[in-house]
Coordinates of C-alpha atoms in Angstrom, one line a residue:
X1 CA 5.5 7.6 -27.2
X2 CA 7.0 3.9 -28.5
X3 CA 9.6 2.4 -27.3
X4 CA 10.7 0.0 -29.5
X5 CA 12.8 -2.2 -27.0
X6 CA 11.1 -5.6 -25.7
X7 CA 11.7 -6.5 -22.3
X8 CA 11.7 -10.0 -20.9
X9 CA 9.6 -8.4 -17.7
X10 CA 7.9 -5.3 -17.4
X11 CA 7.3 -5.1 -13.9
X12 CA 4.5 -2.8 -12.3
X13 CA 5.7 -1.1 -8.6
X14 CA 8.0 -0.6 -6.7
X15 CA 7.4 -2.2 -3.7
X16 CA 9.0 -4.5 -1.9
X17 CA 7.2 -7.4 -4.1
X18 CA 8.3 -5.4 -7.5
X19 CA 12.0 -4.2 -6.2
X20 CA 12.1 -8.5 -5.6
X21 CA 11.2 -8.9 -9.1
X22 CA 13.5 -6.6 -10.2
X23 CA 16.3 -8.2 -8.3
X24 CA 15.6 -11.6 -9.2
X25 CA 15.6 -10.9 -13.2
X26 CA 18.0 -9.0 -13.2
X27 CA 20.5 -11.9 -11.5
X28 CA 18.9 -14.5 -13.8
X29 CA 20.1 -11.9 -16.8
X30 CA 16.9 -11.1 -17.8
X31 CA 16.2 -7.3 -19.4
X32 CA 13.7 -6.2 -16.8
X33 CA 11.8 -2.9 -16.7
X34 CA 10.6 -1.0 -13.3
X35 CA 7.4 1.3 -13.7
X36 CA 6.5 3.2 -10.9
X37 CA 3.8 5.8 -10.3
X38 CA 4.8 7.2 -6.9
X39 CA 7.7 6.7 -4.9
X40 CA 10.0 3.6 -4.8
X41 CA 8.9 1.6 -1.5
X42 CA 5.5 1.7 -1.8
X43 CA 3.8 1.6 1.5
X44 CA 7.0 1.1 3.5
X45 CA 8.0 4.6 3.2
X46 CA 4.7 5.8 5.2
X47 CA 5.9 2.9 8.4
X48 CA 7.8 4.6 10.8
X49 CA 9.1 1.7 12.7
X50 CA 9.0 -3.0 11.3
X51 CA 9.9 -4.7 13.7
X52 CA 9.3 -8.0 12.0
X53 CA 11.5 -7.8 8.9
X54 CA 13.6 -11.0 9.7
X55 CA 17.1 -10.4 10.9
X56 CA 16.5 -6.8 12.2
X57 CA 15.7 -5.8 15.0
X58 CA 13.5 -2.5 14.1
X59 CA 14.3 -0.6 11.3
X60 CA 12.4 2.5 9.7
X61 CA 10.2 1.9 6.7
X62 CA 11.9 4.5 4.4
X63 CA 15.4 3.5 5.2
X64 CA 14.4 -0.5 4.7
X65 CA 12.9 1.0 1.5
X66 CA 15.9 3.5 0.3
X67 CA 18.1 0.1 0.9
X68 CA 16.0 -1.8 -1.5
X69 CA 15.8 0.6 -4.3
X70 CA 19.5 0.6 -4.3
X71 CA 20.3 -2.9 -4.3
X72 CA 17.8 -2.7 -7.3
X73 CA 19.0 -0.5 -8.9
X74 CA 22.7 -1.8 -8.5
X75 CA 21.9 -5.1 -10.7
X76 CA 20.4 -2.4 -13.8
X77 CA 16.9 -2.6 -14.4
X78 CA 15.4 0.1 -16.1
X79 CA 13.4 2.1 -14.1
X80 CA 11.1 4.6 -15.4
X81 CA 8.3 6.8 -13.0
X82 CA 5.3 6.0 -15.0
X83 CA 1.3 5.2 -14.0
X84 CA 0.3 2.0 -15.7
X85 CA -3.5 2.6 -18.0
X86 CA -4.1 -0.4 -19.6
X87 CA -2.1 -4.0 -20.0
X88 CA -3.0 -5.1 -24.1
X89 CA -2.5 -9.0 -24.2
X90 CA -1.0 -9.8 -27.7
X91 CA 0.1 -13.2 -27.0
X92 CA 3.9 -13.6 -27.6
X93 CA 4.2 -10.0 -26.5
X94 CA 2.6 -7.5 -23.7
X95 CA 2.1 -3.7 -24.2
X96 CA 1.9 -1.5 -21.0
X97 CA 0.2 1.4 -21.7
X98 CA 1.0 4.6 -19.6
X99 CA -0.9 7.6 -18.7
X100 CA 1.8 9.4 -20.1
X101 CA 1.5 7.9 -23.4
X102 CA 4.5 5.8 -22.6
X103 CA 4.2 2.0 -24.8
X104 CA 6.4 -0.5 -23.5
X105 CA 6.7 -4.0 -24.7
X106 CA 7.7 -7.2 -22.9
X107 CA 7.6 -11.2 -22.6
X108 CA 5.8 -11.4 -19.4
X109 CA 4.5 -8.3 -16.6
X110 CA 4.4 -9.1 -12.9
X111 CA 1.7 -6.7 -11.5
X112 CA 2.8 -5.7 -8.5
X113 CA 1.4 -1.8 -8.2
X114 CA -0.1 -2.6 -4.2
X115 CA -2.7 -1.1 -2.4
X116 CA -3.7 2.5 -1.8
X117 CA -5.7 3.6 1.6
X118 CA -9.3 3.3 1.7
X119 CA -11.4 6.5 2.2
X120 CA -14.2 6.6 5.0
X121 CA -16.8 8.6 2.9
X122 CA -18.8 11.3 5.0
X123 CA -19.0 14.3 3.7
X124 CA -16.3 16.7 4.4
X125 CA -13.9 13.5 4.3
X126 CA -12.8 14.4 0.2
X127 CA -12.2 18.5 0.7
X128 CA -10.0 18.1 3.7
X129 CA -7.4 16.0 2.6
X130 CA -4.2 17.8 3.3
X131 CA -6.0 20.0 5.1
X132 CA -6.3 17.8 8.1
X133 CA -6.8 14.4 6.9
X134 CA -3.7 12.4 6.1
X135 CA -3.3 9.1 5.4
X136 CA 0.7 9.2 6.9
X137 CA 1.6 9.5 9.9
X138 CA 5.2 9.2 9.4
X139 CA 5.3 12.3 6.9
X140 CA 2.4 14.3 8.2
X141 CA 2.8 14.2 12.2
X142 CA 5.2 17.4 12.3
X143 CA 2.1 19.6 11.4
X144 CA 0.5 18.5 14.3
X145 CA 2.9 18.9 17.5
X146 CA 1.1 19.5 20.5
X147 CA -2.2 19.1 19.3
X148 CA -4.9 16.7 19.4
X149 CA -5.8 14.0 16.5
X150 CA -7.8 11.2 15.5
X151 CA -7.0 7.8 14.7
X152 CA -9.8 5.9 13.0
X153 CA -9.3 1.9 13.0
X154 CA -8.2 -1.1 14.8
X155 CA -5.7 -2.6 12.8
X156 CA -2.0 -3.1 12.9
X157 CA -1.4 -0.2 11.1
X158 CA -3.7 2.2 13.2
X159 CA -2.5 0.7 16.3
X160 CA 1.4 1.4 15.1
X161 CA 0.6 5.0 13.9
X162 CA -1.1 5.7 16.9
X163 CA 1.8 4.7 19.2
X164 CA 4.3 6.9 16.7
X165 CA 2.2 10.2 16.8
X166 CA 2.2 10.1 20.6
X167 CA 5.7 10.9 20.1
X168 CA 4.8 14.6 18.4
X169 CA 1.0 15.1 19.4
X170 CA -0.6 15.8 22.7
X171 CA -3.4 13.2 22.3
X172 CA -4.7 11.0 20.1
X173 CA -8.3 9.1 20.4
X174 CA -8.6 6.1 18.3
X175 CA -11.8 5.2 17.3
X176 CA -12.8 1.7 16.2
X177 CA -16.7 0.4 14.6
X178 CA -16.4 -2.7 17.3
X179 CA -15.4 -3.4 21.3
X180 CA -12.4 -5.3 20.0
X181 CA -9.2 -4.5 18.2
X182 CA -8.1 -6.4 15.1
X183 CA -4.4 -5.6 15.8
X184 CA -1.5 -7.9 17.0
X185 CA -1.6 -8.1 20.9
X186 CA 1.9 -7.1 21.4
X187 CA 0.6 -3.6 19.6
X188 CA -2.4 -3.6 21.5
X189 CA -0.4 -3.8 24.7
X190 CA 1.6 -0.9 23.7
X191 CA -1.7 1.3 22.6
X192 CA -3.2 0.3 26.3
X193 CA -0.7 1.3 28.1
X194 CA 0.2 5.0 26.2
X195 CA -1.5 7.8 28.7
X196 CA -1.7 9.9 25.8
X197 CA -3.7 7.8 23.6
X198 CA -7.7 7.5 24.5
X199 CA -10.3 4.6 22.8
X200 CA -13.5 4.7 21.7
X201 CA -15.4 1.3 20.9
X202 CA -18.4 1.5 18.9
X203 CA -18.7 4.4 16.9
X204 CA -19.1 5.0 13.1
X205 CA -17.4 8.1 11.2
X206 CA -20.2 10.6 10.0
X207 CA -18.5 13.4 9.0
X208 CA -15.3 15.7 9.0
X209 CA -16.2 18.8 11.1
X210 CA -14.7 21.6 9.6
X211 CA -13.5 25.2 10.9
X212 CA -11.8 27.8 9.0
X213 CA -11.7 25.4 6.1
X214 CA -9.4 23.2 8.2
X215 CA -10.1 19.9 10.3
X216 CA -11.7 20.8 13.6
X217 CA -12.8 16.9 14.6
X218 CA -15.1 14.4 13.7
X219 CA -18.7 13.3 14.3
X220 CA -19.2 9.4 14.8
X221 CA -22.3 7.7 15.4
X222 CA -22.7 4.8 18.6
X223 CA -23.1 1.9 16.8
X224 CA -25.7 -0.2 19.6
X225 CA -27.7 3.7 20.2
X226 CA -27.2 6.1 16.7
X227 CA -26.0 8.9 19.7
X228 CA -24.4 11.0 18.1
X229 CA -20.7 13.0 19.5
X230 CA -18.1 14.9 18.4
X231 CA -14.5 14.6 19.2
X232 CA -12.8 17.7 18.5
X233 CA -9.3 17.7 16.6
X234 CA -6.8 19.3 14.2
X235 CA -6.5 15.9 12.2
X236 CA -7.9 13.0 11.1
X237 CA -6.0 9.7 9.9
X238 CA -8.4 7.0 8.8
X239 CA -6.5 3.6 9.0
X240 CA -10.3 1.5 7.5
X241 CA -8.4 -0.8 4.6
X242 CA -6.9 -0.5 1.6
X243 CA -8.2 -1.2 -1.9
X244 CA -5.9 -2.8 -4.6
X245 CA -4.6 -0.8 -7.9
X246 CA -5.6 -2.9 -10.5
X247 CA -7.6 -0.7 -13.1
X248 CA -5.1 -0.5 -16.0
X249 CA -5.6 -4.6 -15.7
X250 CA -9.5 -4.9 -15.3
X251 CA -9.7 -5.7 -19.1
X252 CA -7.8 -9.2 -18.7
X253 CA -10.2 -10.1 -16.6
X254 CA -7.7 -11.2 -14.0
X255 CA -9.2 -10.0 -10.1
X256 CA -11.7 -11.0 -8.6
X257 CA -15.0 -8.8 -7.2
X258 CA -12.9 -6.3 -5.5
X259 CA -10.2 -6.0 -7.6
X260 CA -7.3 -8.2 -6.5
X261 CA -5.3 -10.1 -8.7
X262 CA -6.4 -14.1 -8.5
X263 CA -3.2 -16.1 -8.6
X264 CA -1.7 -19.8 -8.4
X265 CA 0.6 -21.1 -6.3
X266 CA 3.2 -19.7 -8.7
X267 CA 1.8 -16.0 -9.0
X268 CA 0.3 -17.3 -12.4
X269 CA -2.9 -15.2 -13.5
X270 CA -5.0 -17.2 -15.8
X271 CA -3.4 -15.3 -18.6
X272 CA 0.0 -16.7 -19.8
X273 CA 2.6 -14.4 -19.2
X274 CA 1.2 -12.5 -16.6
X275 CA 1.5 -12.7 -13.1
X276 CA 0.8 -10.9 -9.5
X277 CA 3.2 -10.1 -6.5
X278 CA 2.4 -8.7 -3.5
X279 CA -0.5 -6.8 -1.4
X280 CA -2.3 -6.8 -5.1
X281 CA -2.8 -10.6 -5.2
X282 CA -5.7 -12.3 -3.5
X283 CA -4.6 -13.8 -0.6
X284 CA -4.6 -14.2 3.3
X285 CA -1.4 -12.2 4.7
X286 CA 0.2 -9.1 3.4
X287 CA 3.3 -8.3 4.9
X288 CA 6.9 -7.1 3.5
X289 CA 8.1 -10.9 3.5
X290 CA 5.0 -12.6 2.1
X291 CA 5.6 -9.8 -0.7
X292 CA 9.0 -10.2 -1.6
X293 CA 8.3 -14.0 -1.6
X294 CA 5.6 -13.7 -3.9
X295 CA 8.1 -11.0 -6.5
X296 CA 10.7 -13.7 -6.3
X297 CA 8.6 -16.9 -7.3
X298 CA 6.7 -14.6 -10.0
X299 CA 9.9 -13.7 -11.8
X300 CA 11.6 -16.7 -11.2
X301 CA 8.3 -18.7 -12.9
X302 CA 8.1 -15.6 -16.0
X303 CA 11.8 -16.5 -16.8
X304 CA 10.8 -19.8 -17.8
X305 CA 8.1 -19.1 -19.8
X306 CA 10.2 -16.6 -21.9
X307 CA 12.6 -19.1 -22.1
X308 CA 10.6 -20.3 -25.4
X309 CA 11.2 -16.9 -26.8
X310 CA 14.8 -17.0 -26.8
X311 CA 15.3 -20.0 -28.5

């Protein structure tokens, strides 16, 4: 399918870093386009509770993210649901192809298409997701009220889905590869002192167990001994990482090893026109604000360089 229009930004997600984006052309009058594979938010609408977004208090991840996509879509970007393939440099002009066959055409593209979960890899692992392996706590802790489950990680983001599923489940064990968390220690506080939630240090995922081709627990291995034990329970929510979605762009040759997008100070990629926002880019802290800084300088940066197109 062509599309014969030529945006001054395609922009890629719609996450915090991309709704910026959008926001920020669209203000500076610049024809901006929103593709988005999943739904609008990105990883806000799996976060039950922020409590660091400045000038609220807390505030529930798909709310802060339904108030974003509105505001954006207020100032009249085009928004189209779309999974980016492939990024074709032509110079003067970008083409982003889509999995749907979708072509669209622009000055500049701001990749900012995030992060998706990491997957611990035992066997059983890949055949029970959705069968007792979730990756959201927020939208899957309903199908486990009363019952027991399994946090794997140490993290911010296990720590904080941990404390929110005591809310629904009877227990939850979190189970972390060291003796020490990784988490904030106003989370860890919180995780210490839930009686419902039970840690154990040192021990590696080995596999799913399954029963009645549903999650029944999980094997994990002592990492000082190799003992093995099993922990029994109806689900499983690894929390180990995520890896950045940058496929469609591997061609450009703009990531680094493990696929994040290497930027300047400006959200530059070494190719002109492009640029990275958000948990995709390279960098040290990935948070809502550090993404919605980086989708503001990135657009801010690409309307200048189309400026020589509009002459």
């Amino acid at each position: 399918m062509e599309n014969n229009v030529v945006y001054d930004v395609a922009i890629i997600g719609a996450g915090p870093a991309g709704m910026t984006a959008a926001v920020y052309a669209c203000r500076a009058g610049l024809k901006a386009l929103i593709l988005e594979a999943d739904a609008p938010g990105g990883k806000l609408v799996k976060t039950f509770a922020i409590e660091n977004w400045p000038g609220t208090k807390s505030v529930n991840g798909a709310d802060l993210a339904w108030s974003m996509y509105e505001q954006t879509t207020s100032f009249g970007p085009e928004f189209v649901f779309a999974e980016a393939a492939d990024i074709v440099d032509e110079g003067k002009v970008k083409t982003v192809i889509c999995k749907d066959g979708k072509r669209f055409q622009a000055y500049s593209v701001v990749i900012a298409s995030g992060t998706v979960e990491r997957l611990m890899h035992i066997p059983g692992e890949q055949e029970m997701i959705g069968k007792g392996i979730s990756f959201c706590a927020v939208c899957d802790a309903g199908f486990y009220k009363d019952r027991d489950v399994i946090i794997v990680g140490g993290g911010n983001s296990a720590l904080e889905e941990a404390i929110y599923l005591t809310r629904v489940v009877n227990k939850v064990t979190i189970v972390i590869r060291r003796d020490v968390f990784r988490a904030d220690e106003v989370v860890q506080k919180k995780v210490l002192t839930n009686n419902k939630i039970e840690i154990i240090r040192n021990k590696l995922p080995q596999q799913v167990l399954i029963e009645n081709d549903r999650v029944s627990g999980l094997t994990v291995k002592d990492a000082k001994s190799d003992a093995l034990m099993q922990i029994h329970a109806s689900g499983i929510f690894p929390y180990i990482g995520s890896d950045p979605v940058t496929g469609f762009a591997k061609k450009l040759g703009i990531t680094d090893k493990d696929g994040y997008i290497i930027v300047d100070e400006n959200m530059q990629t070494k190719v002109k026109g492009i640029y990275g926002a958000g948990d995709v880019c390279k960098k040290f802290l990935r948070q809502i604000v550090t993404a919605v800084n980086d989708g503001a300088i990135a657009v801010q940066v690409a309307g200048r360089y189309i400026e020589q197109f509009h002459d």
